[in-house]
CSV table of N, CA and C and ligand atoms in Angstrom, one decimal:
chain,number,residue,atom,x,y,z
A,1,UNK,N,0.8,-1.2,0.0
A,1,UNK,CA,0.0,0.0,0.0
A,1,UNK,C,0.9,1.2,0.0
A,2,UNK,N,0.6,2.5,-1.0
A,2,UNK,CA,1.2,3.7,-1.1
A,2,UNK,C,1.0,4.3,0.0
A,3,UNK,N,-0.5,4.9,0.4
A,3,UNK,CA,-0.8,6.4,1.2
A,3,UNK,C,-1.8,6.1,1.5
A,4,UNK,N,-2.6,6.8,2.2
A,4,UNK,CA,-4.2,7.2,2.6
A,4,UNK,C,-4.6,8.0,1.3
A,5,UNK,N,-5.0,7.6,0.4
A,5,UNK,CA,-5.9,8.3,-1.0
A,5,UNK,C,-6.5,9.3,-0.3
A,6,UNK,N,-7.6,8.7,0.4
A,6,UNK,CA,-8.7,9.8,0.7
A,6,UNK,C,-9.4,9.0,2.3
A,7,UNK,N,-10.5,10.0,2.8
A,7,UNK,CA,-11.2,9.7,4.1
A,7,UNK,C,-12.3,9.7,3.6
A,8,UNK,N,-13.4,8.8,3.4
A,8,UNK,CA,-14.8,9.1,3.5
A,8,UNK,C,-15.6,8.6,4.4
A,9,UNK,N,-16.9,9.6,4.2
A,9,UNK,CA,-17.6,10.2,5.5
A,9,UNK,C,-19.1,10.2,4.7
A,10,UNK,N,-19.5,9.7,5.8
A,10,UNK,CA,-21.3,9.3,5.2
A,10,UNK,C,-21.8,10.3,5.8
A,11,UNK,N,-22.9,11.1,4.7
A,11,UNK,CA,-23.8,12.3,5.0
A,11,UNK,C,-25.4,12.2,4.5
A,12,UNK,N,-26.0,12.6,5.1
A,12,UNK,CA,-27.4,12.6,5.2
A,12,UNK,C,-27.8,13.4,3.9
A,13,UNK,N,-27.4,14.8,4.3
A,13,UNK,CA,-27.3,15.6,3.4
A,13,UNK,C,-26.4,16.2,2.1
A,14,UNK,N,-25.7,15.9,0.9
A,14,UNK,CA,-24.7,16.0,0.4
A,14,UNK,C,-24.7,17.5,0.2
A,15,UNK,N,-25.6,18.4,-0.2
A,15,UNK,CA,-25.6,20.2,-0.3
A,15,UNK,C,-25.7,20.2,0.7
A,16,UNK,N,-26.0,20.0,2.1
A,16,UNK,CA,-25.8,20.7,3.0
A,16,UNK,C,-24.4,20.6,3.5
A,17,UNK,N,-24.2,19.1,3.4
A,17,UNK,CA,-22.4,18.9,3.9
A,17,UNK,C,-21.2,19.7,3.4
A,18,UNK,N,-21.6,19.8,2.2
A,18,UNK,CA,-20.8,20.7,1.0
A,18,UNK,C,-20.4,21.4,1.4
A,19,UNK,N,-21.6,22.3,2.6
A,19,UNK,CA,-21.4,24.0,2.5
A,19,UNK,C,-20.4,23.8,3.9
A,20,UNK,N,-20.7,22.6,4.7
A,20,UNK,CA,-19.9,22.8,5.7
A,20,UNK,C,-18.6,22.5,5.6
A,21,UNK,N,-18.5,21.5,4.5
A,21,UNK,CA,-17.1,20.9,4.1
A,21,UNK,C,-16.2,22.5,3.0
A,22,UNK,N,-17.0,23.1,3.0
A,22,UNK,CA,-16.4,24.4,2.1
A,22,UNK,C,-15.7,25.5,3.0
A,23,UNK,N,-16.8,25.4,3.9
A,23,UNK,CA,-16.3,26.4,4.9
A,23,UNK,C,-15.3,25.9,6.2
A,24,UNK,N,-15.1,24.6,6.2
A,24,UNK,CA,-14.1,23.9,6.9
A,24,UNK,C,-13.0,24.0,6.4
A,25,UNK,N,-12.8,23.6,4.9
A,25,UNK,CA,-11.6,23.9,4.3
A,25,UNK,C,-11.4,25.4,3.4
A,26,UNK,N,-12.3,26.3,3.6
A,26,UNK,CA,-11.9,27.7,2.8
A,26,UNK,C,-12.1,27.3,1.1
A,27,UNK,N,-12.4,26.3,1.0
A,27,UNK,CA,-12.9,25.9,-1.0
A,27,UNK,C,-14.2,25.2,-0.9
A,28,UNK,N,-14.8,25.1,-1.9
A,28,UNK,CA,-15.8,24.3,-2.6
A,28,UNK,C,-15.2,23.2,-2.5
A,29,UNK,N,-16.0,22.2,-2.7
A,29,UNK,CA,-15.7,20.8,-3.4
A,29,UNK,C,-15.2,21.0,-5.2
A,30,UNK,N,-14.2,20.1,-5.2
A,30,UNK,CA,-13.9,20.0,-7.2
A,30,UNK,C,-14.6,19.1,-8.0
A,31,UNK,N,-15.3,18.3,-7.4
A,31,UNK,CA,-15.8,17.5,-8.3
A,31,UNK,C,-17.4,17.1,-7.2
A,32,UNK,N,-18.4,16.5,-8.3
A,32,UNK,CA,-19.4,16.0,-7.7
A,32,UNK,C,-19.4,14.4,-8.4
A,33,UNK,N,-19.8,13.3,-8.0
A,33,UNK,CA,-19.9,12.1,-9.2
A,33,UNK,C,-20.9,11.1,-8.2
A,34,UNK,N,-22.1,10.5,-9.5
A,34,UNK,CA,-22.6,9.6,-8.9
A,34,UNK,C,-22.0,8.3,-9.3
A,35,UNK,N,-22.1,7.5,-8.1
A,35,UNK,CA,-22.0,5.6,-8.8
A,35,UNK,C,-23.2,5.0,-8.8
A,36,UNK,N,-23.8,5.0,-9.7
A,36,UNK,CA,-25.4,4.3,-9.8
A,36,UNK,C,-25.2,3.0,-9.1
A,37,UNK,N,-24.2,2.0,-10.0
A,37,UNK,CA,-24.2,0.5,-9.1
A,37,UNK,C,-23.8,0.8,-7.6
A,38,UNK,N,-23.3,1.8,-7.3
A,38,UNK,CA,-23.4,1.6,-5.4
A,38,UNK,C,-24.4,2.7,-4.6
A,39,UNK,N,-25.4,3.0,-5.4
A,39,UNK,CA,-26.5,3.7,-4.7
A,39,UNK,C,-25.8,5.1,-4.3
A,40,UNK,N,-24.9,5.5,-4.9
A,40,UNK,CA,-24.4,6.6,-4.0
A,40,UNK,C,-23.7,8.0,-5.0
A,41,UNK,N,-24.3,9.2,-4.0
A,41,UNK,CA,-23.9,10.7,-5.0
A,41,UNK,C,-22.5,11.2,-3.9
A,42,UNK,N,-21.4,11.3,-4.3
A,42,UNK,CA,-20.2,11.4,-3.8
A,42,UNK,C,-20.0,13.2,-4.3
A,43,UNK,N,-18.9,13.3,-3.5
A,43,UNK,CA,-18.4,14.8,-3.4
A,43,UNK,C,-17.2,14.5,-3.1
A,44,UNK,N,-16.0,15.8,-3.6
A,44,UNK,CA,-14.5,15.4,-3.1
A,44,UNK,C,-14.2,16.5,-2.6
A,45,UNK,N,-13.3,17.2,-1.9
A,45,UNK,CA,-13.2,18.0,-1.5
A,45,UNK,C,-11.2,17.5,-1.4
A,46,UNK,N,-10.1,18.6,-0.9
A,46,UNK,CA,-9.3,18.8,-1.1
A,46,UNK,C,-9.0,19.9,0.0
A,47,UNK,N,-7.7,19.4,0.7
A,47,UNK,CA,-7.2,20.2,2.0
A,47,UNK,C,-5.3,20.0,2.2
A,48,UNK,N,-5.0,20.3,1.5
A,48,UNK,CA,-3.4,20.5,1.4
A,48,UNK,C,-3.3,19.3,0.5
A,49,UNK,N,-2.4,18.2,0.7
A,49,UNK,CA,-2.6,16.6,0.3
A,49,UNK,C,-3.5,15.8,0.6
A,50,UNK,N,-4.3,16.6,0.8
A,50,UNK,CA,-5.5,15.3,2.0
A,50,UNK,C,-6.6,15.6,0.8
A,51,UNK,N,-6.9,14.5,1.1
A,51,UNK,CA,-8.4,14.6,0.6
A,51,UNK,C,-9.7,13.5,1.1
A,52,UNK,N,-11.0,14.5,0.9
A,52,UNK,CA,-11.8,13.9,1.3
A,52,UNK,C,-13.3,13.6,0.6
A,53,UNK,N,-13.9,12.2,0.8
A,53,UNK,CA,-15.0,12.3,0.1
A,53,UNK,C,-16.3,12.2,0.8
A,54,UNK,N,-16.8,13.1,0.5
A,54,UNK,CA,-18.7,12.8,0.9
A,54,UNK,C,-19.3,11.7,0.2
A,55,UNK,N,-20.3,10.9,0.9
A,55,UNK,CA,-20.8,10.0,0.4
A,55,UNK,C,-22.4,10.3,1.0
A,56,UNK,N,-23.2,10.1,0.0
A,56,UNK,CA,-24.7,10.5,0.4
A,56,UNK,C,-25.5,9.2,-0.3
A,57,UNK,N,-26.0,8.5,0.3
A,57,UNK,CA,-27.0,7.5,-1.0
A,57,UNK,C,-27.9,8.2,-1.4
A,58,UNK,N,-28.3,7.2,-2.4
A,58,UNK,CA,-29.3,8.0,-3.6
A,58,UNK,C,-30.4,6.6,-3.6
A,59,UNK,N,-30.7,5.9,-3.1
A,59,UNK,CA,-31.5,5.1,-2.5
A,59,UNK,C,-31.6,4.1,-1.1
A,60,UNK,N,-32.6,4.1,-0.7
A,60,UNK,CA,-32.8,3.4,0.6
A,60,UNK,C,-31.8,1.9,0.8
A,61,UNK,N,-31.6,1.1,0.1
A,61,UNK,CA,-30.8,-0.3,0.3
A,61,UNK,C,-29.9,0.2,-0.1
A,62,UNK,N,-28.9,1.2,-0.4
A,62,UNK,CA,-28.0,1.8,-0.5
A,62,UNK,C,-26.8,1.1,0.6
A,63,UNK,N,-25.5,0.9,0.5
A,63,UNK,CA,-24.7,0.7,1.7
A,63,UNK,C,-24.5,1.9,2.7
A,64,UNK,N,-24.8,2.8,1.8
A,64,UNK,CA,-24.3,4.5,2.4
A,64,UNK,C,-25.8,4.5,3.8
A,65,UNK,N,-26.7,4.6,3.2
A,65,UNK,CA,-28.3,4.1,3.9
A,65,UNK,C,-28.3,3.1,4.9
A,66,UNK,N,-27.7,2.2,4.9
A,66,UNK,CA,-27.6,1.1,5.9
A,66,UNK,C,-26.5,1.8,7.1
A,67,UNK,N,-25.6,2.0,6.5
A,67,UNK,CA,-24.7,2.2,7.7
A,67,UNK,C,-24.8,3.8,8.4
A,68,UNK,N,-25.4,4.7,8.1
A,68,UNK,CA,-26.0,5.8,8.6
A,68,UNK,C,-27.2,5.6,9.4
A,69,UNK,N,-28.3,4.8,8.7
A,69,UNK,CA,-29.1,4.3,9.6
A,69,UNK,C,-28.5,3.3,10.9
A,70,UNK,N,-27.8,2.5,10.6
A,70,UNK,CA,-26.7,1.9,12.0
A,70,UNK,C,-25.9,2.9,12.7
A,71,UNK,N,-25.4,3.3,12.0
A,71,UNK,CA,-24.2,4.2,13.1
A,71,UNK,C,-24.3,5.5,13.3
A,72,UNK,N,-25.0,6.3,12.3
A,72,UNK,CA,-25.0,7.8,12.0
A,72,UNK,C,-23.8,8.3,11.1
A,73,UNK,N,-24.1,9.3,10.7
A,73,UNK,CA,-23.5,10.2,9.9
A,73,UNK,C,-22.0,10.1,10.4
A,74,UNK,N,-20.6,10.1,9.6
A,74,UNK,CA,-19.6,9.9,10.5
A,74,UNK,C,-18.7,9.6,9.3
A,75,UNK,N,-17.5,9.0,9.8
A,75,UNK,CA,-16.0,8.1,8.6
A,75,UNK,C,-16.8,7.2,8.7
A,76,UNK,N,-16.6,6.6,7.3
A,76,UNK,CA,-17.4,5.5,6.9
A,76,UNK,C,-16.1,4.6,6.3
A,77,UNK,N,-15.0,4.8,5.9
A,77,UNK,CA,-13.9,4.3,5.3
A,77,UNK,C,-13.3,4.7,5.3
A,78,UNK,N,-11.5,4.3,5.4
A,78,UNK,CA,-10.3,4.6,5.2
A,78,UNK,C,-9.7,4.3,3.1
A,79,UNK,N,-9.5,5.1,2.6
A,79,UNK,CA,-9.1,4.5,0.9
A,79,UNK,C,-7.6,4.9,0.9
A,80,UNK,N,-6.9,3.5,0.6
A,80,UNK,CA,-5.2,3.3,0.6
A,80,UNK,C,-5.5,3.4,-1.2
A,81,UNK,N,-4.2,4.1,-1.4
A,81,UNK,CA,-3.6,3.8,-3.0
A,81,UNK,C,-3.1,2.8,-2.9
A,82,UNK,N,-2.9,2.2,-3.9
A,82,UNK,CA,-2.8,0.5,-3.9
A,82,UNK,C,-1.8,0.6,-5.7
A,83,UNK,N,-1.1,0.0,-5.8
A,83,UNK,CA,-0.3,0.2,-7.3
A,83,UNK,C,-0.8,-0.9,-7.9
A,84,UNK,N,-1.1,-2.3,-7.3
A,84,UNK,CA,-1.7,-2.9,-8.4
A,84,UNK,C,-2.4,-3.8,-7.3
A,85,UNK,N,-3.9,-3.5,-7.7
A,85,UNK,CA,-5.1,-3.7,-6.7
A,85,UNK,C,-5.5,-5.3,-7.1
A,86,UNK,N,-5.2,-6.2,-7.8
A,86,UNK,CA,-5.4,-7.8,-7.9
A,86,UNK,C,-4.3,-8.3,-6.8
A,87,UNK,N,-2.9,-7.9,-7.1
A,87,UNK,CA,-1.7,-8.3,-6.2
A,87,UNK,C,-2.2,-7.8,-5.0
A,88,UNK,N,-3.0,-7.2,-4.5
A,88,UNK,CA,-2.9,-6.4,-3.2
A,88,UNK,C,-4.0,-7.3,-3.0
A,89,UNK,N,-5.1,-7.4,-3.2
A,89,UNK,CA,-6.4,-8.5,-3.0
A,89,UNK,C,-5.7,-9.5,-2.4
A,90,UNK,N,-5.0,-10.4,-3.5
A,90,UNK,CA,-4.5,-11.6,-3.1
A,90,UNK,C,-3.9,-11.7,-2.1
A,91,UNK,N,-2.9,-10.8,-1.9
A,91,UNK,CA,-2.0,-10.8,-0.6
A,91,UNK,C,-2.8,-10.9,0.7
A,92,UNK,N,-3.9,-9.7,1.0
A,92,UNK,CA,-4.3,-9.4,1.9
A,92,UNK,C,-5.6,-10.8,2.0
A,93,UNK,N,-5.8,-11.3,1.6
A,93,UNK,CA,-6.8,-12.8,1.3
A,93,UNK,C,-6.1,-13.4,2.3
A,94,UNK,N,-4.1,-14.1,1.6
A,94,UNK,CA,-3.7,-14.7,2.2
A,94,UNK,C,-3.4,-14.7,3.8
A,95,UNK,N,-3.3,-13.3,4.0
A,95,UNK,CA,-3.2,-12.9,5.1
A,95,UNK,C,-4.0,-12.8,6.5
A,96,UNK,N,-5.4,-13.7,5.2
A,96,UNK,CA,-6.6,-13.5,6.3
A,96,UNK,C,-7.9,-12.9,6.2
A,97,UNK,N,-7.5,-11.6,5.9
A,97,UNK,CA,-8.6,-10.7,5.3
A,97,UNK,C,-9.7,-11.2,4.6
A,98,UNK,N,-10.8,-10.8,4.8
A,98,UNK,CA,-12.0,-11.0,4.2
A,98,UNK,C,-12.1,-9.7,2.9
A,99,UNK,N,-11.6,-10.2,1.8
A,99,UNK,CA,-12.2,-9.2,0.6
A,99,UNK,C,-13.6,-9.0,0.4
A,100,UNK,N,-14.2,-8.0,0.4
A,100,UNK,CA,-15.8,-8.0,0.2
A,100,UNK,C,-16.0,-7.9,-1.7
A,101,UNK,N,-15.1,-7.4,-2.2
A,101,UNK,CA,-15.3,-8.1,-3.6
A,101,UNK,C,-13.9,-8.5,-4.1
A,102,UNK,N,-13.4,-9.5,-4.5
A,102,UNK,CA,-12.6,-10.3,-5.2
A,102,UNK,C,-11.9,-9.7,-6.2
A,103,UNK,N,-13.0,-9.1,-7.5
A,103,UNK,CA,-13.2,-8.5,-8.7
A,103,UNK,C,-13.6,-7.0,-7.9
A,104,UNK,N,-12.1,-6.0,-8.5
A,104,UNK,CA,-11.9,-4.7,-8.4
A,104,UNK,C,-13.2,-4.3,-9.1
A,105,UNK,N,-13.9,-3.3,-8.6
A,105,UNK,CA,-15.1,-2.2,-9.7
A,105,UNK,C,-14.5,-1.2,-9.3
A,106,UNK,N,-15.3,-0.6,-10.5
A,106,UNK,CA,-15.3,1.0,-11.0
A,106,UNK,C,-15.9,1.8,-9.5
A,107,UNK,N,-15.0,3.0,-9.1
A,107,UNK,CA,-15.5,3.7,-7.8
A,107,UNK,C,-15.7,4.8,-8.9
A,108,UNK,N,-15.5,6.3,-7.8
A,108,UNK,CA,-15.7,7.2,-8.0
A,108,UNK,C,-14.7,7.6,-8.4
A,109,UNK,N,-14.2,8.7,-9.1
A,109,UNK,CA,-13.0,9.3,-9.4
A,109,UNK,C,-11.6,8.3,-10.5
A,110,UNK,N,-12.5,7.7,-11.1
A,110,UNK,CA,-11.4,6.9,-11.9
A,110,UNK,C,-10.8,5.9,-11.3
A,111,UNK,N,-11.2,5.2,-10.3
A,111,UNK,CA,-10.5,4.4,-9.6
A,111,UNK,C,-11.2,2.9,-9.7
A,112,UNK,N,-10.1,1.9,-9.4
A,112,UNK,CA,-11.1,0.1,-9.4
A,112,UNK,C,-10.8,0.3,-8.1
A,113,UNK,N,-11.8,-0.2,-7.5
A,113,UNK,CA,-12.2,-0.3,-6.1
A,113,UNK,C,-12.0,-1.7,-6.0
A,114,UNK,N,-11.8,-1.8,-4.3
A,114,UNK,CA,-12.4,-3.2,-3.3
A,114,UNK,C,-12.0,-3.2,-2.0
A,115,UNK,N,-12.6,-3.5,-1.1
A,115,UNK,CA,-13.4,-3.3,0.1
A,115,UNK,C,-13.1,-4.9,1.1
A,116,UNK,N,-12.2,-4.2,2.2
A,116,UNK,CA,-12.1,-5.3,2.9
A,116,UNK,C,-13.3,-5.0,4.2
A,117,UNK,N,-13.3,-6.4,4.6
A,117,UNK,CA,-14.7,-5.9,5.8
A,117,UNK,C,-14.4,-5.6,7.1
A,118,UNK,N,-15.1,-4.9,7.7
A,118,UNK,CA,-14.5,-3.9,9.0
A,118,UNK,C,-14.6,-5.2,9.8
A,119,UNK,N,-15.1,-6.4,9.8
A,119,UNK,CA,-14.5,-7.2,11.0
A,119,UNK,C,-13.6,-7.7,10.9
A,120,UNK,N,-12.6,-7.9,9.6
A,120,UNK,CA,-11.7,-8.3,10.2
A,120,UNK,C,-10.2,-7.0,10.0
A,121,UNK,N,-10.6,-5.9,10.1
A,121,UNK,CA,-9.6,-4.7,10.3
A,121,UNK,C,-10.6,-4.1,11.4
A,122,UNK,N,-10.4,-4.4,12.5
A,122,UNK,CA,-10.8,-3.8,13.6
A,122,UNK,C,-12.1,-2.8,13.8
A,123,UNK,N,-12.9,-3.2,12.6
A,123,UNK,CA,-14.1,-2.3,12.5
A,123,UNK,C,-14.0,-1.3,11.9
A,124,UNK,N,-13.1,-1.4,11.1
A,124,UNK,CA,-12.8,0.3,10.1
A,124,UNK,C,-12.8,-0.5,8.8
A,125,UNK,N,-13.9,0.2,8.0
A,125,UNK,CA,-14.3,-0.6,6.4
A,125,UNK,C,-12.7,0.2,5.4
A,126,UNK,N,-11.8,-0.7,4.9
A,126,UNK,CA,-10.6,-0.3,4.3
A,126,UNK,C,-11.5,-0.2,3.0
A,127,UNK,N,-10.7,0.8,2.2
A,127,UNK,CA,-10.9,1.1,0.6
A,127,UNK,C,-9.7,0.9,-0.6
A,128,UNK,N,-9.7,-0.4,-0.9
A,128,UNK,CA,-8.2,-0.6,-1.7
A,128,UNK,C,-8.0,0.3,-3.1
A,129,UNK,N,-7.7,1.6,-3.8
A,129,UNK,CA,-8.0,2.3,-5.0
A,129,UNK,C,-6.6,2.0,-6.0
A,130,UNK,N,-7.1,1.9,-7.1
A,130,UNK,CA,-6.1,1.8,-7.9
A,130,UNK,C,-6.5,2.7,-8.5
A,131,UNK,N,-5.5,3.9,-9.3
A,131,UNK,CA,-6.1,4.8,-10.4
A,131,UNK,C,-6.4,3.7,-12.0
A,132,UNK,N,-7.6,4.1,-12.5
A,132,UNK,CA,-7.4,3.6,-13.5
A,132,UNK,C,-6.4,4.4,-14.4
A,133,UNK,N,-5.5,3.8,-15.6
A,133,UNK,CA,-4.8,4.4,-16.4
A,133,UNK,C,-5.7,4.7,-17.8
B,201,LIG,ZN1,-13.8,6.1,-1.0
């Protein structure tokens, strides 16, 4: 694993979070993008090298919807850059880990996603990102 990509944070409201994520960091958000296949309208925002994403569902069986309704509004996931996200799968399998998908998909921001499960990283949902090229 490279870095911490990004922090995402499950919100109720995506315009209303915006305004407060704008005025926390002194900018707008740069980008807005929805992922239809994961129920969810995302926001990114940017704070020196950091970055961070809003996540809002956009329907009720949404994962963003389940886990707001469980836990509330809050970090929803840690996302590591990952240089090559199949070799990173495997390793982390052998290691134990529960991959919640196998087969990298399409996230937000140009990236193949996959998602280890918070029980077995101490209850924090990991985000494996590869840039697509
Ligand atoms: Zn993410």
């Amino acid at each position: 694993m490279k870095k911490i990509e990004h922090i995402g944070i499950a919100v109720k409201d995506l315009e209303k979070s915006n305004q407060v994520f704008a005025s926390l960091f002194g900018k707008p958000h740069y980008k807005i993008e929805e992922v239809v296949s994961e129920g969810v309208k995302t926001s990114f925002f940017k704070s020196g090298p950091n970055k961070i994403e809003l996540l809002e569902a956009t329907k009720p069986d949404s994962p963003i919807a389940k886990f707001i309704e469980k836990k509330g509004e809050g970090i929803h996931h840690i996302a590591f850059a990952v240089k090559d996200i199949k070799a990173e799968i495997k390793r982390l399998q052998e290691e134990g880990f529960t991959v919640l998908n196998e087969t990298p998909k399409k996230g937000a921001d140009n990236k193949l996603v996959a998602f280890l499960h918070p029980k077995t990283t101490n209850g924090v949902l990991i985000e494996l990102c590869q840039e697509i090229e």
